[in-house]
Amino acid sequence: MNKKDKEFSGYKRSFAVFKKFYSRKNSVYLVSKKDEELEEFYVLKIYRGKDRINRREKEEFFLKSLRKSSINVPEVLISEGDSMLIRYINGGTILDMLIDFEAGKNDAGNTFYRVIDIINDFYKYSLDIKGKGYILRDINLRNFIYSNDRIWRIDFEDCSEGRAEEDFGRFLAFILTYDPVFTEWKISEVKKLLEYISVRFESDINMVTAELRKELQSIEKRREVKVPFGRLDKIISL
Ligand SMILES: Nc1ncnc2c1ncn2[C@@H]1O[C@H](COP(=O)(O)OP(=O)(O)O)[C@@H](O)[C@H]1O
Ligand SMILES: [Mg+2]
């Protein structure tokens, strides 16, 4: 039996796989139901590794609660054991958009600002439902999907208590370090975003830039990326 056959036990057996999404931790598939007449797509996420049941439960909790919030999240259809079936959002990730925007060398419109708003809304909403501030933590641009003029958030496994400034700083670090890193275009987008954060929210902007720097150091360690730290001055001289 190959790995995929072993993974597809129970209800999963009635689904056919169309493709596998990029995931470092889990197995995430685009699937459809074998006997369904009108072919509809779903995403089947099989959690792997340490704590997988807890991670699935945490993700289920946030996906279900956020349906009542202003943040767009896909509907959960089945959630049990180490897997979850959710509705497929037909669109590209924000990383795909970043690459397209930069190739066209125009600005990103309001797309990145809307991601900033999602980060802030999530933090505020968690204060309401949990009485504590939670952050998304995994701010990878592949965890935001653009579809029908809406931005959807997926992937809540790594959420934990924190301050919105951490997510803001991390988001900016991610934008700067996708290949090619620290281009003039990326620097100019990030400067505008920092300004937006500082006028729009009651955020501690020094904390945002400290998080940005911290995340850049961590990215340099975990990816094969050389960060030109000298160029940070161009951004942080607000
Ligand atoms: N509901 C969904 N609709 C469309 N694409 C999805 C959906 N859920 C996941 N994906 C795709 O699968 C990838 C991995 O899913 P994700 O939940 O982020 O898992 P991981 O924790 O392994 O990163 C995403 O980056 C995205 O491309
Ligand atoms: Mg992800």
Tab-separated table of C-alpha atoms and ligand atoms in Angstrom:
chain	number	residue	atom	x	y	z
A	1	MET	CA	0.000	0.000	0.000
A	2	ASN	CA	1.388	3.406	-0.840
A	3	LYS	CA	1.234	6.369	1.534
A	4	LYS	CA	-1.877	7.885	-0.037
A	5	ASP	CA	-3.880	4.617	0.134
A	6	LYS	CA	-2.990	4.280	3.795
A	7	GLU	CA	-4.138	7.839	4.445
A	8	PHE	CA	-7.455	7.339	2.675
A	9	SER	CA	-9.382	5.216	5.163
A	10	GLY	CA	-12.984	5.601	6.389
A	11	TYR	CA	-15.025	8.406	4.791
A	12	LYS	CA	-11.994	9.513	2.825
A	13	ARG	CA	-12.290	6.444	0.615
A	14	SER	CA	-15.297	7.940	-1.164
A	15	PHE	CA	-13.228	10.870	-2.445
A	16	ALA	CA	-11.111	11.040	-5.582
A	17	VAL	CA	-7.943	13.135	-5.622
A	18	PHE	CA	-7.311	15.780	-8.294
A	19	LYS	CA	-4.165	17.327	-6.985
A	20	LYS	CA	-1.966	17.729	-3.962
A	21	PHE	CA	-1.359	21.222	-2.586
A	22	TYR	CA	1.977	22.424	-1.351
A	23	SER	CA	2.273	21.773	2.393
A	24	ARG	CA	5.333	21.302	4.543
A	25	LYS	CA	3.577	19.710	7.499
A	26	ASN	CA	0.430	17.961	6.327
A	27	SER	CA	-1.125	16.214	3.335
A	28	VAL	CA	-3.610	18.537	1.647
A	29	TYR	CA	-5.601	17.388	-1.386
A	30	LEU	CA	-8.104	18.824	-3.826
A	31	VAL	CA	-10.811	16.144	-4.003
A	32	SER	CA	-14.326	15.459	-5.242
A	33	LYS	CA	-16.881	12.895	-4.156
A	34	LYS	CA	-16.720	9.776	-6.329
A	35	ASP	CA	-20.482	9.264	-6.694
A	36	GLU	CA	-21.589	12.891	-6.896
A	37	GLU	CA	-23.247	13.826	-10.164
A	38	LEU	CA	-22.457	17.508	-10.112
A	39	GLU	CA	-18.746	17.531	-9.585
A	40	GLU	CA	-17.937	19.741	-6.633
A	41	PHE	CA	-14.501	20.319	-5.211
A	42	TYR	CA	-13.450	20.047	-1.596
A	43	VAL	CA	-10.193	20.228	0.260
A	44	LEU	CA	-9.180	17.251	2.351
A	45	LYS	CA	-6.546	18.073	4.919
A	46	ILE	CA	-4.835	15.200	6.674
A	47	TYR	CA	-2.872	16.423	9.663
A	48	ARG	CA	0.498	14.825	10.171
A	49	GLY	CA	3.112	14.793	12.860
A	50	LYS	CA	3.129	15.774	16.494
A	51	ASP	CA	-0.094	16.977	18.155
A	52	ARG	CA	-2.088	16.437	14.995
A	53	ILE	CA	-5.416	15.852	16.733
A	54	ASN	CA	-5.032	19.014	18.826
A	55	ARG	CA	-4.066	20.988	15.749
A	56	ARG	CA	-7.119	19.715	13.902
A	57	GLU	CA	-9.356	20.609	16.859
A	58	LYS	CA	-7.904	24.091	17.125
A	59	GLU	CA	-8.351	24.712	13.412
A	60	GLU	CA	-11.925	23.415	13.569
A	61	PHE	CA	-12.707	25.736	16.489
A	62	PHE	CA	-11.486	28.847	14.677
A	63	LEU	CA	-12.953	27.947	11.284
A	64	LYS	CA	-16.358	27.374	12.850
A	65	SER	CA	-16.376	30.432	15.127
A	66	LEU	CA	-15.080	32.780	12.463
A	67	ARG	CA	-18.030	31.975	10.199
A	68	LYS	CA	-19.899	34.391	12.460
A	69	SER	CA	-17.281	37.113	12.042
A	70	SER	CA	-16.372	39.504	9.234
A	71	ILE	CA	-13.429	37.272	8.231
A	72	ASN	CA	-14.072	34.970	5.264
A	73	VAL	CA	-13.284	31.345	6.062
A	74	PRO	CA	-14.287	28.134	4.259
A	75	GLU	CA	-17.063	25.975	5.651
A	76	VAL	CA	-16.085	22.819	7.556
A	77	LEU	CA	-17.989	19.764	6.294
A	78	ILE	CA	-16.362	16.906	8.185
A	79	SER	CA	-13.887	17.127	11.017
A	80	GLU	CA	-12.805	13.963	12.771
A	81	GLY	CA	-9.663	12.197	13.937
A	82	ASP	CA	-6.708	13.481	12.030
A	83	SER	CA	-8.561	14.952	9.054
A	84	MET	CA	-10.898	17.662	7.918
A	85	LEU	CA	-12.970	18.174	4.796
A	86	ILE	CA	-13.627	21.807	3.911
A	87	ARG	CA	-15.127	23.663	1.025
A	88	TYR	CA	-12.734	24.554	-1.765
A	89	ILE	CA	-12.181	28.250	-2.433
A	90	ASN	CA	-11.509	28.617	-6.108
A	91	GLY	CA	-8.812	31.260	-6.434
A	92	GLY	CA	-5.129	31.997	-6.184
A	93	THR	CA	-3.100	32.583	-3.062
A	94	ILE	CA	-1.869	36.046	-2.082
A	95	LEU	CA	1.626	34.794	-2.907
A	96	ASP	CA	0.509	34.196	-6.526
A	97	MET	CA	-0.861	37.740	-6.525
A	98	LEU	CA	2.332	39.243	-5.157
A	99	ILE	CA	4.297	37.619	-7.976
A	100	ASP	CA	1.833	38.955	-10.585
A	101	PHE	CA	1.724	42.448	-9.103
A	102	GLU	CA	5.477	42.730	-9.034
A	103	ALA	CA	5.824	41.437	-12.587
A	104	GLY	CA	3.404	44.167	-13.685
A	105	LYS	CA	5.319	46.597	-11.418
A	106	ASN	CA	2.123	48.289	-10.423
A	107	ASP	CA	1.157	48.584	-6.803
A	108	ALA	CA	-0.855	45.873	-5.134
A	109	GLY	CA	-4.034	47.952	-4.951
A	110	ASN	CA	-5.680	47.385	-1.607
A	111	THR	CA	-4.949	43.648	-1.423
A	112	PHE	CA	-2.189	43.817	1.187
A	113	TYR	CA	-4.100	46.391	3.222
A	114	ARG	CA	-6.973	43.954	3.378
A	115	VAL	CA	-4.660	41.284	4.763
A	116	ILE	CA	-3.594	43.783	7.441
A	117	ASP	CA	-7.285	44.307	8.237
A	118	ILE	CA	-7.805	40.533	8.546
A	119	ILE	CA	-4.915	40.302	11.018
A	120	ASN	CA	-6.434	43.112	13.065
A	121	ASP	CA	-9.992	41.735	12.844
A	122	PHE	CA	-8.813	38.304	13.948
A	123	TYR	CA	-7.071	39.756	16.980
A	124	LYS	CA	-10.156	41.803	17.906
A	125	TYR	CA	-12.540	38.894	17.359
A	126	SER	CA	-10.442	36.563	19.513
A	127	LEU	CA	-10.651	39.112	22.344
A	128	ASP	CA	-14.448	38.847	22.062
A	129	ILE	CA	-14.734	35.075	21.928
A	130	LYS	CA	-11.756	34.008	24.044
A	131	GLY	CA	-11.249	37.039	26.257
A	132	LYS	CA	-7.607	36.996	25.143
A	133	GLY	CA	-5.811	38.294	22.086
A	134	TYR	CA	-4.903	35.583	19.597
A	135	ILE	CA	-2.785	35.944	16.510
A	136	LEU	CA	-2.610	33.875	13.337
A	137	ARG	CA	1.146	33.331	13.750
A	138	ASP	CA	1.571	31.406	10.466
A	139	ILE	CA	1.374	34.421	8.209
A	140	ASN	CA	2.716	32.706	5.090
A	141	LEU	CA	1.100	34.328	2.039
A	142	ARG	CA	-0.133	30.909	0.901
A	143	ASN	CA	-2.596	30.986	3.804
A	144	PHE	CA	-4.670	33.734	2.191
A	145	ILE	CA	-6.749	33.020	-0.890
A	146	TYR	CA	-8.165	35.606	-3.233
A	147	SER	CA	-11.459	34.722	-4.857
A	148	ASN	CA	-14.357	36.782	-6.228
A	149	ASP	CA	-12.951	40.020	-4.909
A	150	ARG	CA	-12.733	38.582	-1.413
A	151	ILE	CA	-9.792	37.486	0.651
A	152	TRP	CA	-10.229	34.227	2.532
A	153	ARG	CA	-8.110	32.997	5.377
A	154	ILE	CA	-7.257	29.327	5.843
A	155	ASP	CA	-4.866	27.548	8.220
A	156	PHE	CA	-5.493	28.223	11.909
A	157	GLU	CA	-3.308	25.452	13.315
A	158	ASP	CA	-0.640	27.707	14.707
A	159	CYS	CA	-2.858	30.366	16.270
A	160	SER	CA	-1.895	31.293	19.780
A	161	GLU	CA	-2.019	34.154	22.234
A	162	GLY	CA	-0.020	37.140	21.157
A	163	ARG	CA	-0.131	40.733	20.006
A	164	ALA	CA	-1.291	41.860	16.577
A	165	GLU	CA	2.058	43.634	16.109
A	166	GLU	CA	3.731	40.205	15.851
A	167	ASP	CA	1.555	39.211	12.887
A	168	PHE	CA	1.978	42.631	11.243
A	169	GLY	CA	5.774	42.456	11.509
A	170	ARG	CA	5.846	38.875	10.236
A	171	PHE	CA	3.610	39.694	7.296
A	172	LEU	CA	5.953	42.498	6.229
A	173	ALA	CA	8.974	40.187	6.603
A	174	PHE	CA	7.317	37.607	4.353
A	175	ILE	CA	6.582	40.173	1.641
A	176	LEU	CA	10.205	41.335	1.643
A	177	THR	CA	11.761	37.884	1.448
A	178	TYR	CA	9.977	36.153	-1.388
A	179	ASP	CA	12.342	35.756	-4.287
A	180	PRO	CA	13.715	38.198	-5.479
A	181	VAL	CA	14.159	39.644	-1.994
A	182	PHE	CA	14.080	43.328	-1.007
A	183	THR	CA	13.353	44.762	-4.452
A	184	GLU	CA	12.494	48.469	-4.708
A	185	TRP	CA	8.905	47.471	-5.356
A	186	LYS	CA	8.719	45.300	-2.213
A	187	ILE	CA	10.373	48.000	-0.109
A	188	SER	CA	7.929	50.613	-1.338
A	189	GLU	CA	4.900	48.351	-0.645
A	190	VAL	CA	6.123	47.580	2.867
A	191	LYS	CA	6.722	51.272	3.621
A	192	LYS	CA	3.144	52.060	2.632
A	193	LEU	CA	1.857	49.204	4.776
A	194	LEU	CA	3.798	50.370	7.823
A	195	GLU	CA	2.313	53.797	7.383
A	196	TYR	CA	-1.159	52.308	7.088
A	197	ILE	CA	-0.664	50.317	10.311
A	198	SER	CA	0.566	53.387	12.158
A	199	VAL	CA	-2.312	55.668	11.176
A	200	ARG	CA	-5.107	53.157	11.251
A	201	PHE	CA	-4.543	51.151	14.416
A	202	GLU	CA	-3.396	51.882	17.907
A	203	SER	CA	-0.399	49.683	17.259
A	204	ASP	CA	2.997	50.058	18.782
A	205	ILE	CA	4.904	50.699	15.582
A	206	ASN	CA	8.287	50.105	17.240
A	207	MET	CA	7.081	46.684	18.187
A	208	VAL	CA	6.021	46.021	14.574
A	209	THR	CA	9.467	46.934	13.247
A	210	ALA	CA	11.153	44.917	16.006
A	211	GLU	CA	9.055	41.893	14.983
A	212	LEU	CA	9.883	42.531	11.342
A	213	ARG	CA	13.594	42.448	12.150
A	214	LYS	CA	13.217	39.367	14.351
A	215	GLU	CA	11.328	37.485	11.656
A	216	LEU	CA	13.929	38.426	9.030
A	217	GLN	CA	16.619	36.933	11.254
A	218	SER	CA	14.588	33.790	11.675
A	219	ILE	CA	13.871	33.526	7.922
A	220	GLU	CA	17.581	33.848	7.204
A	221	LYS	CA	18.215	30.895	9.514
A	222	ARG	CA	15.472	28.614	8.254
A	223	ARG	CA	15.489	29.362	4.527
A	224	GLU	CA	18.367	29.785	2.143
A	225	VAL	CA	17.822	33.513	1.993
A	226	LYS	CA	20.403	36.250	2.449
A	227	VAL	CA	18.721	39.259	4.006
A	228	PRO	CA	20.265	42.653	3.140
A	229	PHE	CA	19.731	44.131	6.611
A	230	GLY	CA	21.294	47.434	5.503
A	231	ARG	CA	18.266	48.072	3.303
A	232	LEU	CA	15.950	47.954	6.321
A	233	ASP	CA	16.890	51.579	7.095
A	234	LYS	CA	15.082	52.585	3.923
A	235	ILE	CA	11.909	51.192	5.433
A	236	ILE	CA	12.154	51.953	9.103
A	237	SER	CA	12.956	55.671	8.723
A	238	LEU	CA	9.275	56.590	9.030
B	1	LIG	N1	-10.355	25.670	1.442
B	1	LIG	C1	-9.349	25.787	0.579
B	1	LIG	N2	-9.582	26.255	-0.662
B	1	LIG	C2	-8.576	26.376	-1.575
B	1	LIG	N3	-7.308	26.015	-1.335
B	1	LIG	C3	-7.002	25.529	-0.106
B	1	LIG	C4	-7.995	25.395	0.907
B	1	LIG	N4	-7.415	24.875	2.008
B	1	LIG	C5	-6.109	24.692	1.685
B	1	LIG	N5	-5.851	25.076	0.427
B	1	LIG	C6	-4.545	25.012	-0.281
B	1	LIG	O1	-3.737	24.053	0.375
B	1	LIG	C7	-2.556	24.659	0.915
B	1	LIG	C8	-2.217	24.029	2.261
B	1	LIG	O2	-3.313	24.157	3.177
B	1	LIG	P1	-3.104	24.690	4.660
B	1	LIG	O3	-4.401	24.628	5.376
B	1	LIG	O4	-2.417	26.003	4.626
B	1	LIG	O5	-2.160	23.570	5.256
B	1	LIG	P2	-0.696	23.640	5.892
B	1	LIG	O6	-0.918	23.823	7.331
B	1	LIG	O7	-0.143	22.312	5.649
B	1	LIG	O8	0.035	24.777	5.307
B	1	LIG	C9	-2.880	26.157	0.984
B	1	LIG	O9	-1.715	26.955	0.894
B	1	LIG	C10	-3.802	26.338	-0.220
B	1	LIG	O10	-3.062	26.477	-1.411
B	2	MG	MG	-0.610	26.759	5.262
